Amino acid sequence: MNDATHSPPPDAAGLAAPRTRRQPRDQRRAQILRESIAFFSEHGFSGSTHDLARQIGVTQPLLFRYFDSKEDLFEAIFKAVFTDQWQEDWPRLIRDRSLPLRERLARFYRSYLGVIFNRDWMRLYIYAGLADVAINRRFFEMVEHQILRPLCAELRAEFHMVPPEAEPITNDELDYVWMFHGGIFYHGIRRCAFGTSSDHEINPAMLEVSIDTFVSAAPNAIARLLRPPSQEGYSP
């Protein structure tokens, strides 16, 4: 009998199976980061890297080949979710006096809420506060210094009040704009983080009503906050 009849077919003659092509390092790191964002938004920042690695199908040593430490991973999450989505046009828009203040606020919040009104963003923000991770404190500072303090100055300018150069913005004024901003922000927490609705969008008419109410009340409110306690009456 011809030995050739016993020869295995060429594709089975001990040839190695083709290797799975590895992802480039940057792509693999980005994938792990995306899956880490989903993990911590679900489990909070007290979740362990052991559980994270197991859920995304890698080993802890491999995880730490891409991130030096858990803190380094948190920093990458902050950059991806918060810093990279912050738009440089937002502070400029708040200060753009070529537009009415109401229009500036409407444009800003339509854009801003489009970024933050999603489940991962909201849950990460809340979990960071509960775990005493610096993520939400740093974002808080960005909002206050780049948006809300400038808004205090724009309110004074809108209603021809003393400029901040002559009389610094007070903590009471800042609290006033924080209460307005916080009311809008809580709408996203209620819907996105607490799951009271599958609709994460705010009704545009409701947003406009909130802005109109805030701006209309502002001249009297700010004047009261700036007036010495012993002074009575106010004529805008």
PDB file of C-alpha atoms in Angstrom:
ATOM      1  CA  MET A   1       0.000   0.000   0.000  1.00  0.00           C
ATOM      2  CA  ASN A   2       1.259   3.440  -0.836  1.00  0.00           C
ATOM      3  CA  ASP A   3       2.381   5.267   2.314  1.00  0.00           C
ATOM      4  CA  ALA A   4       1.100   8.492   0.819  1.00  0.00           C
ATOM      5  CA  THR A   5      -2.424   7.299   1.479  1.00  0.00           C
ATOM      6  CA  HIS A   6      -1.631   7.557   5.214  1.00  0.00           C
ATOM      7  CA  SER A   7      -0.262  11.088   5.069  1.00  0.00           C
ATOM      8  CA  PRO A   8      -2.390  13.616   6.932  1.00  0.00           C
ATOM      9  CA  PRO A   9      -3.886  16.439   4.963  1.00  0.00           C
ATOM     10  CA  PRO A  10      -1.628  19.465   4.694  1.00  0.00           C
ATOM     11  CA  ASP A  11      -3.691  21.611   7.104  1.00  0.00           C
ATOM     12  CA  ALA A  12      -3.422  18.980   9.839  1.00  0.00           C
ATOM     13  CA  ALA A  13       0.279  18.104   9.424  1.00  0.00           C
ATOM     14  CA  GLY A  14       1.330  19.563  12.756  1.00  0.00           C
ATOM     15  CA  LEU A  15       0.817  23.139  11.637  1.00  0.00           C
ATOM     16  CA  ALA A  16       0.212  25.533  14.527  1.00  0.00           C
ATOM     17  CA  ALA A  17      -3.212  27.116  14.738  1.00  0.00           C
ATOM     18  CA  PRO A  18      -3.156  30.747  13.727  1.00  0.00           C
ATOM     19  CA  ARG A  19      -2.568  33.030  16.716  1.00  0.00           C
ATOM     20  CA  THR A  20      -5.189  35.495  17.798  1.00  0.00           C
ATOM     21  CA  ARG A  21      -3.938  38.889  16.869  1.00  0.00           C
ATOM     22  CA  ARG A  22      -3.318  41.026  19.916  1.00  0.00           C
ATOM     23  CA  GLN A  23      -4.863  44.456  20.204  1.00  0.00           C
ATOM     24  CA  PRO A  24      -2.472  47.381  20.143  1.00  0.00           C
ATOM     25  CA  ARG A  25      -1.663  48.542  23.675  1.00  0.00           C
ATOM     26  CA  ASP A  26      -3.637  51.800  23.417  1.00  0.00           C
ATOM     27  CA  GLN A  27      -6.750  49.987  22.206  1.00  0.00           C
ATOM     28  CA  ARG A  28      -6.494  47.381  24.947  1.00  0.00           C
ATOM     29  CA  ARG A  29      -6.049  50.067  27.601  1.00  0.00           C
ATOM     30  CA  ALA A  30      -9.053  51.995  26.274  1.00  0.00           C
ATOM     31  CA  GLN A  31     -11.156  48.813  26.360  1.00  0.00           C
ATOM     32  CA  ILE A  32     -10.175  48.085  29.967  1.00  0.00           C
ATOM     33  CA  LEU A  33     -10.923  51.692  30.877  1.00  0.00           C
ATOM     34  CA  ARG A  34     -14.410  51.521  29.327  1.00  0.00           C
ATOM     35  CA  GLU A  35     -15.177  48.319  31.173  1.00  0.00           C
ATOM     36  CA  SER A  36     -13.793  49.785  34.409  1.00  0.00           C
ATOM     37  CA  ILE A  37     -16.119  52.779  34.071  1.00  0.00           C
ATOM     38  CA  ALA A  38     -19.088  50.421  33.703  1.00  0.00           C
ATOM     39  CA  PHE A  39     -17.889  48.322  36.670  1.00  0.00           C
ATOM     40  CA  PHE A  40     -17.414  51.202  39.114  1.00  0.00           C
ATOM     41  CA  SER A  41     -20.642  52.893  38.026  1.00  0.00           C
ATOM     42  CA  GLU A  42     -22.408  49.672  39.015  1.00  0.00           C
ATOM     43  CA  HIS A  43     -20.465  48.671  42.148  1.00  0.00           C
ATOM     44  CA  GLY A  44     -19.007  51.929  43.410  1.00  0.00           C
ATOM     45  CA  PHE A  45     -15.398  52.849  44.035  1.00  0.00           C
ATOM     46  CA  SER A  46     -15.120  50.458  46.945  1.00  0.00           C
ATOM     47  CA  GLY A  47     -15.218  47.632  44.395  1.00  0.00           C
ATOM     48  CA  SER A  48     -11.973  45.685  44.319  1.00  0.00           C
ATOM     49  CA  THR A  49      -9.590  45.478  41.394  1.00  0.00           C
ATOM     50  CA  HIS A  50      -9.689  41.702  41.869  1.00  0.00           C
ATOM     51  CA  ASP A  51     -13.420  41.682  41.148  1.00  0.00           C
ATOM     52  CA  LEU A  52     -12.933  44.176  38.330  1.00  0.00           C
ATOM     53  CA  ALA A  53     -10.280  42.019  36.664  1.00  0.00           C
ATOM     54  CA  ARG A  54     -12.419  38.902  37.017  1.00  0.00           C
ATOM     55  CA  GLN A  55     -15.479  40.610  35.537  1.00  0.00           C
ATOM     56  CA  ILE A  56     -13.656  41.939  32.487  1.00  0.00           C
ATOM     57  CA  GLY A  57     -11.743  38.697  31.969  1.00  0.00           C
ATOM     58  CA  VAL A  58      -8.172  39.680  32.732  1.00  0.00           C
ATOM     59  CA  THR A  59      -5.754  39.011  35.559  1.00  0.00           C
ATOM     60  CA  GLN A  60      -4.854  41.632  38.144  1.00  0.00           C
ATOM     61  CA  PRO A  61      -1.211  41.670  36.990  1.00  0.00           C
ATOM     62  CA  LEU A  62      -2.401  42.378  33.451  1.00  0.00           C
ATOM     63  CA  LEU A  63      -4.693  45.150  34.721  1.00  0.00           C
ATOM     64  CA  PHE A  64      -1.760  46.809  36.440  1.00  0.00           C
ATOM     65  CA  ARG A  65       0.327  46.619  33.292  1.00  0.00           C
ATOM     66  CA  TYR A  66      -1.986  49.298  31.922  1.00  0.00           C
ATOM     67  CA  PHE A  67      -2.599  51.259  35.141  1.00  0.00           C
ATOM     68  CA  ASP A  68       0.080  51.681  37.784  1.00  0.00           C
ATOM     69  CA  SER A  69      -2.341  51.535  40.707  1.00  0.00           C
ATOM     70  CA  LYS A  70      -6.003  51.764  41.611  1.00  0.00           C
ATOM     71  CA  GLU A  71      -5.501  55.515  42.066  1.00  0.00           C
ATOM     72  CA  ASP A  72      -4.023  55.729  38.565  1.00  0.00           C
ATOM     73  CA  LEU A  73      -7.096  53.938  37.230  1.00  0.00           C
ATOM     74  CA  PHE A  74      -9.368  56.390  39.067  1.00  0.00           C
ATOM     75  CA  GLU A  75      -7.429  59.273  37.543  1.00  0.00           C
ATOM     76  CA  ALA A  76      -7.958  57.798  34.074  1.00  0.00           C
ATOM     77  CA  ILE A  77     -11.681  57.453  34.801  1.00  0.00           C
ATOM     78  CA  PHE A  78     -11.865  61.100  35.922  1.00  0.00           C
ATOM     79  CA  LYS A  79     -10.161  62.224  32.748  1.00  0.00           C
ATOM     80  CA  ALA A  80     -12.332  60.099  30.455  1.00  0.00           C
ATOM     81  CA  VAL A  81     -15.691  60.797  32.087  1.00  0.00           C
ATOM     82  CA  PHE A  82     -15.301  64.306  33.457  1.00  0.00           C
ATOM     83  CA  THR A  83     -12.315  66.248  32.117  1.00  0.00           C
ATOM     84  CA  ASP A  84     -12.396  65.106  28.488  1.00  0.00           C
ATOM     85  CA  GLN A  85     -16.103  65.873  28.195  1.00  0.00           C
ATOM     86  CA  TRP A  86     -15.784  69.350  29.683  1.00  0.00           C
ATOM     87  CA  GLN A  87     -16.217  71.838  26.844  1.00  0.00           C
ATOM     88  CA  GLU A  88     -14.023  74.920  26.727  1.00  0.00           C
ATOM     89  CA  ASP A  89     -16.872  76.896  25.153  1.00  0.00           C
ATOM     90  CA  TRP A  90     -18.989  76.668  28.298  1.00  0.00           C
ATOM     91  CA  PRO A  91     -17.177  79.342  30.360  1.00  0.00           C
ATOM     92  CA  ARG A  92     -16.941  81.607  27.299  1.00  0.00           C
ATOM     93  CA  LEU A  93     -20.650  81.207  26.668  1.00  0.00           C
ATOM     94  CA  ILE A  94     -21.536  82.266  30.217  1.00  0.00           C
ATOM     95  CA  ARG A  95     -19.496  85.468  29.741  1.00  0.00           C
ATOM     96  CA  ASP A  96     -20.707  86.283  26.222  1.00  0.00           C
ATOM     97  CA  ARG A  97     -22.584  89.541  26.731  1.00  0.00           C
ATOM     98  CA  SER A  98     -23.520  89.742  23.067  1.00  0.00           C
ATOM     99  CA  LEU A  99     -26.334  87.336  24.038  1.00  0.00           C
ATOM    100  CA  PRO A 100     -29.098  87.891  26.592  1.00  0.00           C
ATOM    101  CA  LEU A 101     -28.344  86.110  29.848  1.00  0.00           C
ATOM    102  CA  ARG A 102     -31.412  83.874  29.514  1.00  0.00           C
ATOM    103  CA  GLU A 103     -30.197  82.693  26.098  1.00  0.00           C
ATOM    104  CA  ARG A 104     -26.695  82.024  27.419  1.00  0.00           C
ATOM    105  CA  LEU A 105     -28.055  79.903  30.247  1.00  0.00           C
ATOM    106  CA  ALA A 106     -30.408  77.988  27.948  1.00  0.00           C
ATOM    107  CA  ARG A 107     -27.594  77.182  25.509  1.00  0.00           C
ATOM    108  CA  PHE A 108     -25.217  76.203  28.288  1.00  0.00           C
ATOM    109  CA  TYR A 109     -27.620  73.870  30.060  1.00  0.00           C
ATOM    110  CA  ARG A 110     -28.774  72.196  26.867  1.00  0.00           C
ATOM    111  CA  SER A 111     -25.147  71.340  26.112  1.00  0.00           C
ATOM    112  CA  TYR A 112     -24.108  70.573  29.702  1.00  0.00           C
ATOM    113  CA  LEU A 113     -27.031  68.275  30.417  1.00  0.00           C
ATOM    114  CA  GLY A 114     -26.353  66.414  27.188  1.00  0.00           C
ATOM    115  CA  VAL A 115     -23.022  65.413  28.710  1.00  0.00           C
ATOM    116  CA  ILE A 116     -23.926  64.612  32.309  1.00  0.00           C
ATOM    117  CA  PHE A 117     -27.421  63.158  31.972  1.00  0.00           C
ATOM    118  CA  ASN A 118     -26.424  59.525  31.626  1.00  0.00           C
ATOM    119  CA  ARG A 119     -26.328  56.650  34.071  1.00  0.00           C
ATOM    120  CA  ASP A 120     -22.555  56.084  34.209  1.00  0.00           C
ATOM    121  CA  TRP A 121     -21.754  59.772  34.736  1.00  0.00           C
ATOM    122  CA  MET A 122     -24.288  60.300  37.500  1.00  0.00           C
ATOM    123  CA  ARG A 123     -23.560  57.086  39.378  1.00  0.00           C
ATOM    124  CA  LEU A 124     -19.799  57.619  39.229  1.00  0.00           C
ATOM    125  CA  TYR A 125     -20.253  61.131  40.607  1.00  0.00           C
ATOM    126  CA  ILE A 126     -22.385  59.903  43.512  1.00  0.00           C
ATOM    127  CA  TYR A 127     -20.213  56.891  44.294  1.00  0.00           C
ATOM    128  CA  ALA A 128     -17.096  59.079  44.288  1.00  0.00           C
ATOM    129  CA  GLY A 129     -18.626  61.254  46.991  1.00  0.00           C
ATOM    130  CA  LEU A 130     -19.657  58.279  49.113  1.00  0.00           C
ATOM    131  CA  ALA A 131     -16.203  56.713  48.844  1.00  0.00           C
ATOM    132  CA  ASP A 132     -14.414  60.032  49.497  1.00  0.00           C
ATOM    133  CA  VAL A 133     -12.717  59.796  46.109  1.00  0.00           C
ATOM    134  CA  ALA A 134     -11.583  63.196  44.836  1.00  0.00           C
ATOM    135  CA  ILE A 135     -13.384  62.880  41.487  1.00  0.00           C
ATOM    136  CA  ASN A 136     -16.538  64.753  42.414  1.00  0.00           C
ATOM    137  CA  ARG A 137     -14.704  67.384  44.496  1.00  0.00           C
ATOM    138  CA  ARG A 138     -12.535  68.208  41.515  1.00  0.00           C
ATOM    139  CA  PHE A 139     -15.532  68.434  39.220  1.00  0.00           C
ATOM    140  CA  PHE A 140     -17.341  70.538  41.820  1.00  0.00           C
ATOM    141  CA  GLU A 141     -14.440  72.995  41.728  1.00  0.00           C
ATOM    142  CA  MET A 142     -14.500  73.120  37.923  1.00  0.00           C
ATOM    143  CA  VAL A 143     -18.201  73.979  37.921  1.00  0.00           C
ATOM    144  CA  GLU A 144     -17.877  76.573  40.656  1.00  0.00           C
ATOM    145  CA  HIS A 145     -14.830  78.411  39.331  1.00  0.00           C
ATOM    146  CA  GLN A 146     -15.530  78.211  35.601  1.00  0.00           C
ATOM    147  CA  ILE A 147     -19.327  78.483  35.514  1.00  0.00           C
ATOM    148  CA  LEU A 148     -21.013  79.608  38.728  1.00  0.00           C
ATOM    149  CA  ARG A 149     -18.665  82.338  39.934  1.00  0.00           C
ATOM    150  CA  PRO A 150     -18.692  83.908  36.458  1.00  0.00           C
ATOM    151  CA  LEU A 151     -22.489  83.599  36.485  1.00  0.00           C
ATOM    152  CA  CYS A 152     -22.594  85.638  39.707  1.00  0.00           C
ATOM    153  CA  ALA A 153     -20.635  88.378  37.952  1.00  0.00           C
ATOM    154  CA  GLU A 154     -22.910  88.209  34.908  1.00  0.00           C
ATOM    155  CA  LEU A 155     -25.999  88.556  37.076  1.00  0.00           C
ATOM    156  CA  ARG A 156     -24.581  91.726  38.597  1.00  0.00           C
ATOM    157  CA  ALA A 157     -23.756  93.079  35.144  1.00  0.00           C
ATOM    158  CA  GLU A 158     -27.201  92.164  33.803  1.00  0.00           C
ATOM    159  CA  PHE A 159     -28.926  94.188  36.501  1.00  0.00           C
ATOM    160  CA  HIS A 160     -26.393  97.051  36.711  1.00  0.00           C
ATOM    161  CA  MET A 161     -25.162  96.199  40.174  1.00  0.00           C
ATOM    162  CA  VAL A 162     -21.789  96.829  41.760  1.00  0.00           C
ATOM    163  CA  PRO A 163     -19.102  94.893  39.822  1.00  0.00           C
ATOM    164  CA  PRO A 164     -17.016  92.185  41.521  1.00  0.00           C
ATOM    165  CA  GLU A 165     -13.930  94.401  41.156  1.00  0.00           C
ATOM    166  CA  ALA A 166     -15.523  96.870  43.573  1.00  0.00           C
ATOM    167  CA  GLU A 167     -17.235  94.353  45.834  1.00  0.00           C
ATOM    168  CA  PRO A 168     -16.191  90.680  45.673  1.00  0.00           C
ATOM    169  CA  ILE A 169     -18.725  87.959  44.991  1.00  0.00           C
ATOM    170  CA  THR A 170     -20.152  86.790  48.304  1.00  0.00           C
ATOM    171  CA  ASN A 171     -20.693  83.260  49.537  1.00  0.00           C
ATOM    172  CA  ASP A 172     -24.422  84.002  49.707  1.00  0.00           C
ATOM    173  CA  GLU A 173     -24.508  84.890  46.012  1.00  0.00           C
ATOM    174  CA  LEU A 174     -22.620  81.725  45.201  1.00  0.00           C
ATOM    175  CA  ASP A 175     -25.073  79.696  47.277  1.00  0.00           C
ATOM    176  CA  TYR A 176     -27.925  81.326  45.365  1.00  0.00           C
ATOM    177  CA  VAL A 177     -26.625  80.180  41.980  1.00  0.00           C
ATOM    178  CA  TRP A 178     -25.660  76.770  43.410  1.00  0.00           C
ATOM    179  CA  MET A 179     -29.283  76.256  44.513  1.00  0.00           C
ATOM    180  CA  PHE A 180     -30.459  77.000  40.984  1.00  0.00           C
ATOM    181  CA  HIS A 181     -27.809  74.789  39.390  1.00  0.00           C
ATOM    182  CA  GLY A 182     -28.338  72.047  41.954  1.00  0.00           C
ATOM    183  CA  GLY A 183     -32.057  71.888  41.241  1.00  0.00           C
ATOM    184  CA  ILE A 184     -31.388  71.173  37.578  1.00  0.00           C
ATOM    185  CA  PHE A 185     -28.588  68.752  38.445  1.00  0.00           C
ATOM    186  CA  TYR A 186     -30.810  66.794  40.820  1.00  0.00           C
ATOM    187  CA  HIS A 187     -33.222  66.118  37.988  1.00  0.00           C
ATOM    188  CA  GLY A 188     -30.452  64.038  36.418  1.00  0.00           C
ATOM    189  CA  ILE A 189     -29.630  62.276  39.687  1.00  0.00           C
ATOM    190  CA  ARG A 190     -33.267  61.367  40.212  1.00  0.00           C
ATOM    191  CA  ARG A 191     -33.723  59.980  36.729  1.00  0.00           C
ATOM    192  CA  CYS A 192     -30.306  58.593  35.816  1.00  0.00           C
ATOM    193  CA  ALA A 193     -28.841  57.449  39.119  1.00  0.00           C
ATOM    194  CA  PHE A 194     -31.945  56.461  41.066  1.00  0.00           C
ATOM    195  CA  GLY A 195     -33.738  55.035  38.047  1.00  0.00           C
ATOM    196  CA  THR A 196     -37.066  56.761  38.560  1.00  0.00           C
ATOM    197  CA  SER A 197     -37.428  57.110  34.792  1.00  0.00           C
ATOM    198  CA  SER A 198     -35.948  55.688  31.636  1.00  0.00           C
ATOM    199  CA  ASP A 199     -36.197  59.167  30.116  1.00  0.00           C
ATOM    200  CA  HIS A 200     -32.997  61.004  31.060  1.00  0.00           C
ATOM    201  CA  GLU A 201     -33.871  64.186  29.200  1.00  0.00           C
ATOM    202  CA  ILE A 202     -35.344  67.280  30.749  1.00  0.00           C
ATOM    203  CA  ASN A 203     -38.370  68.833  29.100  1.00  0.00           C
ATOM    204  CA  PRO A 204     -37.035  71.906  27.186  1.00  0.00           C
ATOM    205  CA  ALA A 205     -40.041  73.935  28.327  1.00  0.00           C
ATOM    206  CA  MET A 206     -39.304  72.992  31.954  1.00  0.00           C
ATOM    207  CA  LEU A 207     -35.688  74.059  31.558  1.00  0.00           C
ATOM    208  CA  GLU A 208     -36.747  77.416  30.107  1.00  0.00           C
ATOM    209  CA  VAL A 209     -39.241  77.963  32.930  1.00  0.00           C
ATOM    210  CA  SER A 210     -36.532  77.232  35.507  1.00  0.00           C
ATOM    211  CA  ILE A 211     -34.146  79.676  33.858  1.00  0.00           C
ATOM    212  CA  ASP A 212     -36.804  82.395  33.518  1.00  0.00           C
ATOM    213  CA  THR A 213     -37.807  82.020  37.162  1.00  0.00           C
ATOM    214  CA  PHE A 214     -34.185  82.196  38.312  1.00  0.00           C
ATOM    215  CA  VAL A 215     -33.268  85.240  36.224  1.00  0.00           C
ATOM    216  CA  SER A 216     -36.482  87.101  37.070  1.00  0.00           C
ATOM    217  CA  ALA A 217     -35.944  86.631  40.800  1.00  0.00           C
ATOM    218  CA  ALA A 218     -32.218  87.387  40.666  1.00  0.00           C
ATOM    219  CA  PRO A 219     -32.170  91.214  40.970  1.00  0.00           C
ATOM    220  CA  ASN A 220     -34.216  91.277  44.151  1.00  0.00           C
ATOM    221  CA  ALA A 221     -32.510  88.188  45.572  1.00  0.00           C
ATOM    222  CA  ILE A 222     -28.979  89.453  44.978  1.00  0.00           C
ATOM    223  CA  ALA A 223     -29.815  92.926  46.254  1.00  0.00           C
ATOM    224  CA  ARG A 224     -31.112  91.379  49.479  1.00  0.00           C
ATOM    225  CA  LEU A 225     -27.990  89.253  49.807  1.00  0.00           C
ATOM    226  CA  LEU A 226     -25.732  92.284  49.296  1.00  0.00           C
ATOM    227  CA  ARG A 227     -27.706  94.606  51.565  1.00  0.00           C
ATOM    228  CA  PRO A 228     -26.466  94.977  55.158  1.00  0.00           C
ATOM    229  CA  PRO A 229     -28.853  93.276  57.624  1.00  0.00           C
ATOM    230  CA  SER A 230     -29.832  96.609  59.186  1.00  0.00           C
ATOM    231  CA  GLN A 231     -30.807  98.165  55.850  1.00  0.00           C
ATOM    232  CA  GLU A 232     -34.466  97.888  54.895  1.00  0.00           C
ATOM    233  CA  GLY A 233     -36.197  98.293  51.606  1.00  0.00           C
ATOM    234  CA  TYR A 234     -34.822  97.994  48.130  1.00  0.00           C
ATOM    235  CA  SER A 235     -35.475  99.874  44.945  1.00  0.00           C
ATOM    236  CA  PRO A 236     -33.993  98.036  41.962  1.00  0.00           C
TER     237      PRO A 236
END
